[in-house]
XYZ file of C-alpha atoms in Angstrom:
718
model
C -16.839 25.888 -62.006
C -20.169 26.917 -60.638
C -22.045 24.763 -62.971
C -20.304 21.889 -61.357
C -23.062 20.574 -59.084
C -22.427 16.537 -58.922
C -19.716 15.219 -57.480
C -19.550 12.213 -59.222
C -18.029 14.916 -62.176
C -15.532 16.066 -60.786
C -12.341 15.017 -58.693
C -11.124 15.931 -55.502
C -7.488 16.949 -54.002
C -7.997 15.608 -50.303
C -5.829 17.877 -47.399
C -7.614 15.935 -44.530
C -5.339 13.509 -42.663
C -7.894 11.219 -41.507
C -9.656 8.817 -43.497
C -13.164 9.402 -41.285
C -13.135 13.162 -43.382
C -13.075 11.209 -46.576
C -16.829 11.174 -48.271
C -17.877 7.891 -50.220
C -19.552 8.367 -53.136
C -16.683 11.151 -53.515
C -13.409 10.539 -56.918
C -10.451 10.981 -55.920
C -6.671 11.841 -56.788
C -4.149 9.523 -55.513
C -0.804 7.956 -55.859
C -0.178 3.528 -56.750
C 1.312 2.766 -53.189
C 1.748 -0.766 -53.764
C 0.800 -3.765 -54.992
C -0.337 -7.080 -53.042
C -2.255 -10.152 -54.100
C -5.081 -9.254 -54.019
C -5.789 -5.378 -55.050
C -3.747 -1.859 -54.991
C -2.794 0.167 -52.406
C -3.613 3.855 -53.610
C -2.344 6.933 -50.988
C -5.452 10.478 -51.232
C -2.383 11.679 -48.697
C 0.128 10.848 -46.613
C -0.851 8.282 -44.034
C -5.021 7.762 -45.665
C -4.034 4.976 -47.444
C -7.100 2.493 -49.270
C -7.224 -0.523 -50.708
C -8.216 -0.959 -54.763
C -9.599 -4.920 -54.808
C -8.423 -7.150 -57.674
C -12.418 -7.880 -58.236
C -12.746 -3.531 -57.977
C -10.599 -3.352 -61.616
C -11.739 -3.902 -65.101
C -8.711 -5.738 -65.959
C -6.651 -8.741 -64.727
C -4.259 -7.182 -61.724
C -1.202 -8.886 -63.569
C -1.843 -6.021 -66.572
C -2.673 -3.224 -65.184
C 0.076 -1.130 -66.338
C 0.634 1.469 -63.290
C 3.464 1.371 -61.844
C 4.544 2.973 -58.059
C 3.951 6.654 -57.955
C 1.859 6.867 -60.014
C -0.879 9.619 -60.097
C -4.370 7.401 -60.762
C -8.610 8.356 -60.446
C -10.212 6.358 -57.234
C -13.480 6.240 -55.833
C -13.959 5.957 -52.206
C -17.063 2.895 -51.264
C -16.765 2.303 -47.957
C -14.817 4.281 -45.429
C -15.222 0.951 -42.057
C -14.871 1.541 -38.552
C -11.698 0.604 -38.383
C -10.254 3.041 -40.399
C -9.886 0.320 -43.936
C -10.871 2.066 -47.381
C -12.594 0.360 -49.617
C -11.666 2.300 -53.247
C -13.518 1.229 -56.304
C -12.431 1.252 -59.946
C -12.299 5.053 -62.184
C -12.778 4.819 -66.144
C -11.333 8.397 -66.112
C -7.877 8.651 -65.490
C -7.975 11.167 -66.173
C -8.273 15.149 -65.276
C -9.137 16.246 -68.893
C -12.298 13.493 -68.460
C -12.943 15.221 -65.759
C -15.762 17.764 -66.096
C -13.604 19.764 -63.323
C -11.572 19.940 -60.147
C -12.249 20.670 -55.679
C -10.521 20.840 -52.571
C -11.058 18.821 -50.165
C -10.120 20.248 -46.828
C -12.124 18.986 -44.362
C -10.556 21.725 -42.065
C -9.558 24.436 -43.522
C -10.548 27.130 -45.576
C -10.361 25.854 -49.256
C -12.974 22.935 -48.506
C -15.198 23.261 -51.382
C -13.004 25.456 -53.985
C -12.479 24.648 -57.208
C -8.964 23.866 -58.401
C -7.249 25.601 -61.135
C -4.160 24.671 -63.816
C -1.661 26.102 -61.284
C -3.501 25.316 -57.893
C -1.221 21.722 -57.947
C -1.835 21.160 -54.343
C 0.444 22.158 -51.344
C 4.040 21.448 -51.316
C 5.259 18.432 -49.907
C 8.926 19.144 -49.325
C 10.747 22.887 -48.273
C 13.517 21.635 -49.315
C 16.060 20.432 -51.726
C 18.557 17.571 -50.922
C 22.222 18.590 -50.819
C 23.889 17.937 -54.360
C 21.253 18.800 -56.544
C 22.481 21.949 -58.247
C 21.078 25.514 -57.886
C 24.309 26.801 -60.842
C 21.833 27.094 -63.522
C 20.054 29.832 -60.778
C 22.587 31.374 -59.472
C 24.096 32.005 -62.776
C 20.653 33.557 -64.405
C 21.447 35.987 -61.140
C 25.247 36.517 -62.171
C 23.717 37.197 -65.582
C 21.498 40.231 -65.084
C 23.822 42.053 -61.776
C 26.699 41.729 -65.003
C 24.136 43.875 -67.637
C 23.336 46.514 -64.818
C 26.106 47.015 -63.634
C 27.601 46.896 -67.644
C 25.146 48.123 -70.176
C 22.103 48.941 -68.128
C 24.619 51.046 -66.148
C 25.774 53.272 -68.486
C 22.880 53.729 -70.201
C 21.619 54.935 -66.714
C 24.709 57.457 -66.497
C 23.919 59.019 -69.660
C 20.714 59.565 -68.322
C 21.798 61.327 -65.658
C 24.379 63.461 -67.525
C 21.034 64.381 -70.074
C 18.825 65.413 -66.948
C 21.328 67.782 -65.447
C 22.025 69.514 -68.637
C 18.570 70.106 -69.364
C 18.300 71.842 -65.871
C 21.830 73.652 -66.356
C 20.711 75.483 -69.924
C 17.409 76.624 -68.631
C 19.626 78.958 -66.192
C 21.754 79.545 -68.942
C 22.482 81.078 -72.982
C 22.059 78.832 -75.575
C 24.922 78.468 -76.998
C 28.082 76.689 -75.322
C 32.272 76.760 -77.563
C 33.048 73.020 -78.176
C 35.453 73.494 -75.001
C 32.263 73.530 -73.088
C 30.958 70.012 -74.859
C 33.334 68.777 -74.463
C 33.630 69.604 -70.533
C 29.937 68.127 -70.341
C 30.711 64.617 -72.246
C 33.627 63.924 -70.205
C 31.353 65.166 -66.575
C 28.741 61.998 -68.186
C 31.084 59.407 -69.231
C 32.654 60.315 -65.420
C 29.394 59.250 -63.205
C 28.594 57.115 -65.776
C 31.670 55.259 -64.763
C 31.293 56.150 -61.267
C 27.483 54.342 -61.567
C 28.861 50.874 -63.135
C 31.674 51.407 -60.594
C 29.551 51.641 -57.487
C 27.095 48.795 -59.065
C 29.875 46.673 -60.191
C 31.179 47.414 -56.539
C 27.442 45.915 -55.050
C 27.805 42.647 -57.065
C 30.724 42.204 -55.960
C 29.353 42.365 -51.968
C 26.733 40.244 -52.362
C 28.829 38.002 -54.225
C 31.066 37.846 -51.249
C 28.226 38.342 -48.600
C 26.920 34.601 -50.200
C 30.422 33.309 -49.842
C 30.394 34.389 -46.526
C 27.138 32.379 -45.659
C 27.639 29.473 -47.701
C 31.713 29.779 -46.015
C 29.422 29.979 -42.848
C 26.914 27.037 -43.817
C 29.685 24.847 -44.596
C 31.510 25.403 -41.069
C 27.840 25.059 -39.245
C 28.449 22.464 -36.614
C 26.815 19.156 -38.215
C 23.656 18.007 -35.940
C 23.439 16.371 -33.300
C 22.995 12.320 -34.161
C 20.423 11.152 -32.636
C 17.814 7.284 -32.092
C 14.581 7.597 -33.486
C 11.807 6.979 -31.698
C 13.228 9.814 -29.767
C 12.115 12.464 -33.336
C 8.788 12.423 -31.321
C 10.421 15.550 -29.073
C 12.470 17.296 -31.503
C 9.959 18.530 -34.171
C 11.434 21.689 -35.685
C 15.156 20.463 -34.948
C 17.487 19.444 -37.523
C 19.050 15.831 -36.684
C 21.181 13.745 -37.913
C 20.316 10.165 -38.034
C 22.194 7.095 -39.162
C 20.388 3.192 -39.857
C 19.553 0.980 -43.079
C 17.083 2.068 -45.525
C 14.617 -0.526 -45.103
C 12.642 1.125 -48.102
C 12.470 3.188 -50.603
C 9.062 4.686 -52.781
C 8.729 7.243 -55.506
C 5.368 9.235 -54.991
C 4.037 11.757 -57.528
C 6.188 14.923 -55.045
C 9.252 13.748 -53.193
C 10.806 9.833 -53.106
C 10.420 8.323 -49.268
C 12.970 6.952 -47.909
C 12.310 4.679 -45.218
C 15.312 4.735 -42.389
C 15.979 1.721 -39.282
C 17.946 2.660 -36.894
C 18.378 0.193 -33.440
C 15.717 2.044 -31.877
C 13.078 2.489 -34.600
C 11.715 2.917 -38.356
C 11.154 6.996 -39.979
C 9.638 7.526 -43.289
C 12.042 10.947 -44.300
C 11.655 12.777 -47.859
C 13.895 13.947 -50.046
C 12.742 15.991 -52.797
C 14.078 17.493 -56.569
C 11.155 18.164 -58.043
C 7.816 16.187 -58.510
C 8.255 12.400 -59.163
C 11.368 12.794 -59.496
C 13.752 10.338 -57.765
C 16.295 11.880 -55.057
C 19.793 10.149 -54.256
C 19.307 7.751 -57.360
C 22.323 5.929 -56.250
C 20.106 4.962 -52.417
C 18.381 1.553 -52.173
C 17.430 -0.829 -50.311
C 20.410 -1.922 -47.784
C 22.470 0.662 -47.574
C 23.495 1.930 -44.300
C 23.458 5.777 -44.782
C 23.736 9.354 -42.802
C 20.901 11.904 -43.134
C 20.746 14.745 -42.290
C 17.529 16.809 -41.623
C 14.957 19.053 -39.939
C 11.715 16.328 -37.744
C 7.849 17.544 -39.474
C 4.974 16.297 -38.478
C 3.020 15.559 -40.861
C -0.719 15.004 -41.369
C 0.111 13.265 -37.338
C 3.016 11.353 -38.338
C 6.133 11.935 -37.842
C 8.815 12.568 -40.708
C 12.242 13.793 -41.764
C 12.823 16.348 -44.510
C 15.749 15.063 -46.166
C 18.856 18.456 -46.308
C 21.891 15.480 -46.961
C 21.732 11.660 -47.268
C 24.951 9.983 -47.497
C 25.824 6.224 -48.150
C 28.779 5.034 -45.437
C 30.940 3.023 -45.831
C 34.044 1.148 -44.082
C 34.289 1.143 -40.300
C 31.432 3.573 -40.354
C 29.044 1.186 -42.196
C 30.270 -0.733 -39.671
C 29.579 0.038 -36.970
C 26.145 1.339 -37.530
C 25.732 -2.338 -39.073
C 26.883 -3.621 -35.492
C 24.784 -1.367 -33.581
C 21.662 -2.755 -35.433
C 22.545 -6.092 -35.105
C 23.406 -6.115 -30.894
C 20.235 -3.905 -30.107
C 18.416 -6.240 -32.892
C 18.942 -9.339 -30.798
C 18.060 -7.600 -27.901
C 15.607 -6.975 -28.960
C 14.017 -9.725 -30.418
C 14.584 -12.262 -28.076
C 11.608 -12.223 -25.494
C 12.608 -12.354 -21.405
C 11.368 -15.777 -21.213
C 8.233 -17.398 -22.222
C 4.933 -18.414 -19.753
C 2.473 -21.313 -21.066
C -0.703 -19.521 -20.767
C -2.039 -22.681 -18.507
C -0.322 -25.456 -16.933
C 0.335 -28.325 -19.824
C 3.225 -30.484 -19.889
C 3.716 -31.099 -23.779
C 4.275 -27.318 -24.100
C 6.289 -25.872 -20.948
C 8.427 -28.924 -22.700
C 9.439 -26.863 -25.664
C 9.567 -22.826 -23.721
C 12.734 -22.436 -25.353
C 11.901 -23.911 -28.936
C 8.900 -21.290 -29.282
C 11.072 -17.956 -27.689
C 13.573 -19.302 -30.809
C 10.568 -19.397 -33.164
C 9.039 -15.818 -30.935
C 12.437 -14.478 -31.992
C 12.526 -15.661 -35.750
C 8.900 -13.973 -36.320
C 10.046 -10.432 -34.119
C 13.080 -10.516 -36.358
C 11.589 -10.477 -39.408
C 9.404 -7.750 -37.804
C 11.842 -5.791 -37.014
C 14.262 -6.202 -40.220
C 11.214 -4.985 -41.793
C 10.440 -8.332 -43.686
C 7.441 -9.760 -44.409
C 5.507 -13.262 -43.045
C 3.744 -14.892 -44.367
C 1.787 -17.595 -41.969
C 0.181 -20.260 -43.434
C -2.082 -22.944 -41.260
C -4.978 -25.506 -42.416
C -8.251 -24.005 -43.274
C -9.713 -26.203 -40.117
C -10.718 -24.651 -36.883
C -8.463 -25.310 -35.295
C -5.578 -23.833 -38.144
C -7.952 -21.109 -37.667
C -7.640 -20.617 -34.040
C -3.728 -21.221 -34.453
C -3.113 -18.503 -37.576
C -4.524 -16.178 -35.490
C -3.302 -15.456 -32.556
C 0.283 -15.870 -34.764
C -2.044 -12.272 -36.658
C -2.821 -11.111 -33.547
C 0.264 -11.289 -31.624
C 2.547 -9.407 -34.890
C 0.240 -7.075 -36.134
C 0.648 -4.222 -33.514
C 4.212 -5.473 -33.237
C 4.536 -3.840 -37.153
C 2.035 -1.157 -36.695
C 4.769 0.116 -33.897
C 7.566 -0.405 -36.242
C 6.232 1.562 -39.137
C 4.409 5.114 -39.400
C 2.353 3.713 -42.452
C -1.172 3.142 -41.828
C -1.138 0.120 -43.734
C 1.790 -1.153 -42.995
C 0.256 -4.678 -41.940
C -0.852 -4.968 -44.896
C 2.707 -5.408 -47.188
C 4.371 -6.440 -44.265
C 1.739 -9.473 -42.385
C -0.008 -11.839 -44.798
C -2.062 -15.434 -43.427
C -3.111 -17.963 -46.226
C -5.033 -20.794 -45.496
C -4.112 -24.311 -46.705
C -6.757 -26.739 -48.372
C -4.896 -29.153 -47.381
C -2.951 -29.480 -44.803
C 0.180 -29.683 -46.955
C 2.201 -27.300 -48.002
C 3.590 -29.091 -50.828
C 4.688 -27.372 -54.383
C 1.468 -25.830 -55.195
C 1.767 -23.673 -52.317
C 5.050 -22.951 -52.473
C 5.384 -21.498 -55.737
C 2.447 -19.974 -55.316
C 4.245 -18.468 -52.744
C 7.920 -18.092 -54.356
C 5.864 -16.847 -57.222
C 3.976 -13.858 -54.607
C 7.200 -12.944 -52.841
C 10.316 -13.043 -56.046
C 7.054 -10.770 -57.610
C 7.221 -8.508 -54.585
C 10.988 -8.820 -54.627
C 11.111 -7.698 -58.818
C 8.306 -4.703 -58.140
C 8.203 -3.367 -55.015
C 12.283 -4.333 -54.041
C 10.523 -6.299 -50.708
C 13.081 -8.335 -48.864
C 11.904 -12.341 -49.099
C 10.295 -13.740 -46.066
C 9.209 -15.101 -43.243
C 6.961 -18.332 -43.543
C 5.510 -19.985 -40.778
C 3.456 -22.888 -40.870
C 1.539 -23.567 -38.441
C -0.022 -27.399 -37.938
C 1.260 -27.767 -41.402
C 5.324 -28.371 -43.122
C 5.921 -30.634 -40.280
C 5.831 -34.243 -42.494
C 7.671 -35.176 -45.324
C 4.952 -34.302 -47.537
C 5.943 -31.049 -47.496
C 9.138 -32.343 -47.919
C 9.190 -30.359 -51.790
C 7.911 -27.582 -50.406
C 10.155 -26.435 -48.181
C 13.043 -27.305 -50.080
C 11.509 -24.514 -52.180
C 11.828 -22.249 -49.923
C 15.861 -22.712 -49.352
C 16.517 -22.357 -53.046
C 15.251 -19.063 -52.518
C 17.219 -18.814 -49.295
C 12.910 -17.905 -47.323
C 13.573 -18.647 -43.763
C 11.470 -21.420 -42.209
C 9.695 -21.359 -38.776
C 7.908 -24.724 -38.955
C 5.247 -24.326 -35.728
C 3.305 -28.758 -34.964
C 1.855 -29.756 -32.105
C 1.787 -33.714 -33.848
C 4.900 -35.698 -33.783
C 7.326 -34.303 -36.923
C 9.515 -36.618 -39.832
C 13.074 -36.507 -39.423
C 13.951 -35.818 -42.282
C 11.712 -32.128 -41.999
C 14.401 -31.386 -39.311
C 17.059 -30.303 -41.866
C 14.639 -28.227 -43.674
C 13.414 -26.405 -41.171
C 14.907 -22.785 -39.574
C 13.448 -22.987 -36.999
C 11.088 -26.536 -35.744
C 8.680 -25.932 -32.489
C 7.706 -29.495 -32.189
C 6.773 -32.063 -29.073
C 7.911 -34.414 -30.689
C 11.740 -33.391 -30.470
C 11.706 -34.274 -26.318
C 10.269 -37.414 -24.475
C 7.517 -35.571 -23.532
C 4.044 -36.988 -24.466
C 1.604 -34.679 -26.126
C -1.202 -36.320 -27.144
C -3.565 -34.161 -25.725
C -1.621 -30.616 -27.731
C -3.452 -28.758 -30.387
C -2.593 -27.084 -32.826
C -4.359 -23.933 -31.737
C -3.358 -23.920 -28.061
C 0.457 -24.516 -29.396
C -0.068 -21.865 -31.414
C -1.915 -19.081 -29.186
C 1.625 -20.195 -26.865
C 3.372 -18.713 -29.909
C 1.872 -15.916 -30.316
C 2.049 -14.697 -25.969
C 6.370 -15.188 -26.259
C 5.265 -12.998 -30.064
C 4.170 -10.032 -28.150
C 3.180 -10.471 -24.085
C 0.821 -7.673 -24.534
C -1.661 -9.370 -25.784
C -1.888 -12.121 -23.703
C -5.255 -11.487 -21.844
C -6.464 -11.905 -25.548
C -5.723 -15.010 -26.065
C -6.985 -16.674 -23.221
C -10.383 -18.922 -24.334
C -8.094 -19.703 -27.670
C -6.821 -22.970 -27.074
C -10.327 -24.168 -24.962
C -11.828 -23.207 -28.707
C -9.587 -25.883 -31.341
C -10.054 -28.634 -29.432
C -13.755 -30.486 -30.640
C -13.759 -32.774 -27.589
C -11.119 -33.932 -24.235
C -10.181 -30.523 -23.903
C -7.575 -30.154 -21.506
C -8.851 -29.171 -18.169
C -6.655 -26.737 -17.943
C -7.249 -24.593 -20.978
C -10.961 -24.756 -20.280
C -10.816 -23.103 -16.695
C -8.211 -20.186 -18.198
C -11.300 -19.435 -20.902
C -13.867 -19.909 -18.553
C -11.956 -17.080 -16.471
C -11.561 -15.023 -19.707
C -15.293 -14.769 -19.399
C -15.923 -17.981 -22.605
C -17.891 -20.959 -21.469
C -18.274 -24.032 -22.528
C -20.985 -23.053 -25.011
C -19.338 -20.421 -25.847
C -16.319 -21.546 -27.218
C -18.699 -24.427 -28.349
C -19.409 -22.283 -30.315
C -16.865 -20.210 -31.380
C -15.122 -23.121 -33.110
C -18.289 -24.218 -34.803
C -18.392 -20.442 -36.295
C -14.898 -20.657 -37.271
C -14.952 -24.465 -39.319
C -18.174 -22.792 -41.178
C -16.065 -20.293 -41.953
C -12.844 -21.844 -42.802
C -14.928 -24.064 -45.863
C -16.220 -21.519 -47.134
C -13.482 -19.891 -49.764
C -11.069 -21.511 -47.727
C -8.547 -20.175 -49.186
C -9.004 -16.578 -47.708
C -7.816 -15.539 -44.684
C -10.810 -13.946 -43.672
C -9.035 -11.480 -41.549
C -11.848 -9.008 -40.308
C -14.641 -11.847 -40.137
C -12.048 -13.783 -38.294
C -10.793 -11.463 -35.592
C -14.504 -10.240 -34.946
C -15.697 -13.488 -34.142
C -12.026 -14.521 -31.642
C -11.563 -11.375 -30.471
C -14.547 -8.877 -31.170
C -17.563 -10.939 -30.391
C -19.853 -10.294 -27.266
C -21.955 -13.802 -29.285
C -24.321 -12.969 -31.567
C -22.234 -13.233 -34.657
C -20.865 -16.628 -33.509
C -24.372 -17.929 -32.124
C -25.603 -16.979 -35.867
C -22.845 -18.807 -37.946
C -22.746 -22.229 -35.103
C -26.348 -22.455 -36.035
C -25.735 -23.005 -39.588
C -23.373 -24.859 -38.352
C -25.271 -26.662 -36.350
C -28.134 -27.332 -38.853
C -26.020 -28.572 -41.781
C -24.037 -30.794 -40.415
C -26.801 -32.827 -38.081
C -28.689 -32.953 -41.747
C -25.271 -34.909 -43.314
C -24.454 -37.184 -39.993
C -28.325 -37.931 -40.073
C -28.147 -39.386 -43.653
C -24.741 -40.590 -43.079
C -25.516 -42.377 -40.411
C -28.837 -44.049 -42.280
C -27.329 -44.886 -44.842
C -24.029 -46.125 -42.769
C -22.461 -49.768 -43.584
C -21.750 -51.861 -40.537
C -17.984 -54.269 -41.027
C -17.201 -57.193 -37.930
C -13.864 -57.751 -38.636
C -11.784 -59.703 -36.616
C -13.965 -58.702 -34.616
C -13.881 -55.031 -34.452
C -16.495 -53.032 -34.797
C -15.783 -51.225 -38.010
C -18.550 -48.236 -39.635
C -18.294 -47.268 -43.296
C -19.605 -45.014 -45.996
C -19.905 -44.113 -49.282
C -19.801 -40.154 -49.112
C -20.211 -39.831 -53.143
C -23.957 -41.580 -52.580
C -24.782 -40.274 -48.695
C -23.603 -36.651 -48.741
C -24.148 -33.828 -50.688
C -20.818 -33.200 -53.051
C -18.608 -29.236 -52.812
C -21.055 -28.372 -49.815
C -20.454 -28.124 -46.407
C -19.711 -30.492 -44.559
C -16.514 -31.517 -45.885
C -15.562 -35.283 -46.186
C -12.922 -35.100 -43.546
C -15.591 -33.407 -40.813
C -18.237 -35.472 -41.616
C -15.715 -38.698 -40.944
C -14.721 -36.962 -37.715
C -18.810 -35.623 -36.515
C -19.871 -39.026 -38.255
C -17.531 -41.531 -35.386
C -18.207 -39.343 -32.771
C -21.657 -39.898 -33.180
C -21.736 -44.136 -34.495
C -20.451 -46.401 -31.870
C -17.601 -47.709 -33.976
C -14.392 -48.559 -33.221
C -13.614 -47.795 -37.180
C -14.893 -45.447 -39.315
C -14.309 -45.061 -42.868
C -15.476 -42.652 -45.255
C -14.413 -43.021 -49.157
C -15.279 -40.803 -52.401
C -14.243 -41.168 -55.948
C -10.434 -40.697 -55.171
C -9.868 -40.485 -51.846
C -10.763 -41.427 -47.987
C -10.420 -40.287 -44.032
C -10.078 -43.226 -41.386
C -11.153 -42.804 -37.544
C -10.488 -44.039 -34.577
C -10.957 -44.649 -31.068
C -7.336 -44.928 -30.631
C -4.163 -43.905 -32.626
C -3.922 -45.333 -36.220
C -0.624 -44.485 -38.801
C -1.938 -44.235 -41.971
C 1.093 -44.996 -43.784
C 1.919 -48.097 -42.514
C -2.164 -48.569 -43.581
C -1.794 -47.084 -47.106
C 1.332 -49.180 -47.253
C -0.344 -52.790 -47.035
C -2.871 -51.635 -48.700
C -0.831 -51.136 -51.832
C 0.627 -54.506 -51.450
C -3.180 -55.809 -51.530
C -4.190 -54.129 -54.527
C -0.735 -52.408 -56.279
C -2.476 -51.301 -59.322
C -4.948 -49.023 -56.947
C -2.317 -46.353 -56.731
C -2.676 -46.456 -53.109
C -0.922 -43.652 -50.985
C -0.836 -41.990 -48.317
C -0.627 -37.978 -48.122
C -2.280 -35.396 -45.668
C -1.476 -37.788 -42.445
C -2.377 -35.153 -40.023
C -5.879 -36.032 -41.853
C -5.517 -39.436 -41.869
C -6.365 -39.469 -45.579
C -5.624 -42.090 -48.431
C -4.956 -41.653 -51.882
C -6.009 -44.136 -54.985
C -7.517 -44.839 -58.636
C -11.346 -44.046 -59.254
C -10.928 -47.910 -60.388
C -9.258 -49.589 -57.816
C -12.094 -48.188 -54.946
C -13.829 -51.344 -53.666
C -10.710 -53.215 -53.380
C -8.746 -50.247 -51.470
C -11.475 -49.104 -49.597
C -11.554 -52.837 -48.580
C -8.105 -53.442 -48.128
C -7.628 -50.505 -45.706
C -10.111 -51.675 -43.385
C -8.355 -54.852 -42.914
C -5.140 -52.805 -42.827
C -6.765 -50.456 -39.772
C -8.150 -53.332 -38.226
C -4.538 -54.828 -38.159
C -2.906 -51.403 -35.789
C -6.385 -51.902 -33.258
């Protein structure tokens, strides 16, 4: 294949062990590892997995005719500094469509060599599991020995007799008597019989030796049962592990079983033949005993399976009890220490411990975690804090490099209510994952959302399917939510005043309880989550971590701007860069755009703000449809908050076509205000929704009357 000159014309078989060794622009042969709502994960080598984002596909992800384990061809577009691999679509999906193939072996002598038809690359597993029949090969071998000792043996005997007769005739007369001829035949027959007997004896001895070896193997002492977390010191040893199957996937070569015991999880490879499922009767949730040899493949531990047995009755119960005991011990935090002196947090330390235990248990059970939060600066801070705590635990628990994408998802909510739309999306996704990848039902963590009756339908839908729900809310929660949440964290369940607690501050404290090793990364987050009047303890905590007031403000503004644009996306890498990796340059740049856009909008709004005096209360009213840019930053809710902080009115009402937002200096019960307005304007369809934002919806035809009625109702509460 010397005529091949361009990487784009060939596909490569990657035999490296690190993403950095890949060459962007090249096409690689890979194996479908799994699916997510944002794309497909493709294994290019053990431990080297890339993401083919759905935007790269030439068809809808739902219509893609790929299954886990399928061989596919993809193009490496980019390798990021964190090791993430961006893949591109290849219109060529068979070897014959390329002009050839080459080996990409960065550390080997074969790098760049063409791949011939018979070169399938290195064997994925070197052992065949017990229970796979090799009878056909043994039978063929026996038939060969029998043929050699039978027909072939007789021919050999006859040939030897002829040779002897020929040598004698050179010294003796040519004439022979009939008796001499008979004697010669007898001698030849005797020689043939002796040869046949000798070879038969050899065959019998060989068979006896095989039987002896088999008996020796059967009598061999079983390997020692060891803990999975000790396998790093046992590379090359035969071991026995007992645990639960928490995942099973078929690759283009072996079947990979993820086995979890009371200490850790390890991948175990079982090979029958390429692409064929080994031990098809073993599946997720089964308790098993596995014997095999510990190996280090591409820098990751793997057990090459020799025998895999499902345990039942007392044996299974013993293993399950070990898992339960170890899980409870590992999952429950020893203690919960608030990030700073804050009475509202101190009052819920036991609740935080319960929530942390539920999250850590999900990690140890290989159960996916879905975090939902509002698409606001406060919500993003809380969600990102939990993400910061959970991802290292997932990476420590699972050998797969892409495990964090399989077992953790953070999804913002444009409306801070966990309604039926959000719950339906989550249930649909979790059912697809369960059906397609045998994944367990997820743990859903609602941070700053889910605490009001607006979320009851969504919470109830999750409950129907048995998904656990952790609700974490800094504000007062409705009593109906208590029965719908598996775990509930809220100061409103205590008698403590929590008026100065933000969702971001509570989320950061939860993250510290989940993973105390990252507590130092969280010190500045509570201060970032407050638009004003942040508790002094959090301001001081941020300053000690190197974040002064200007820097926390820039972070808050930058997160708020990014939260608006494509608010339905988690923006994991960008948020991480802003909150944890930035030296101020990125946040400063984005916050300048925030201030420019917000200041222009507020200036226009203030110039057109209608001032009213209602029962001696100063009220500011703005028609946002007429005096702000629709479908652009800032959103109406943020504009209402900024306008109220700057205009000096006791009450501010900002309304658009069919919704309005109320802002007051003190407290307001927006549900009561909505009920009063509904009584005054019964044809207005007035409903309080998203009470965390003090938001009311109505029918656009009754807008003017509804606005007046709401203003009167809010003033009555002042």
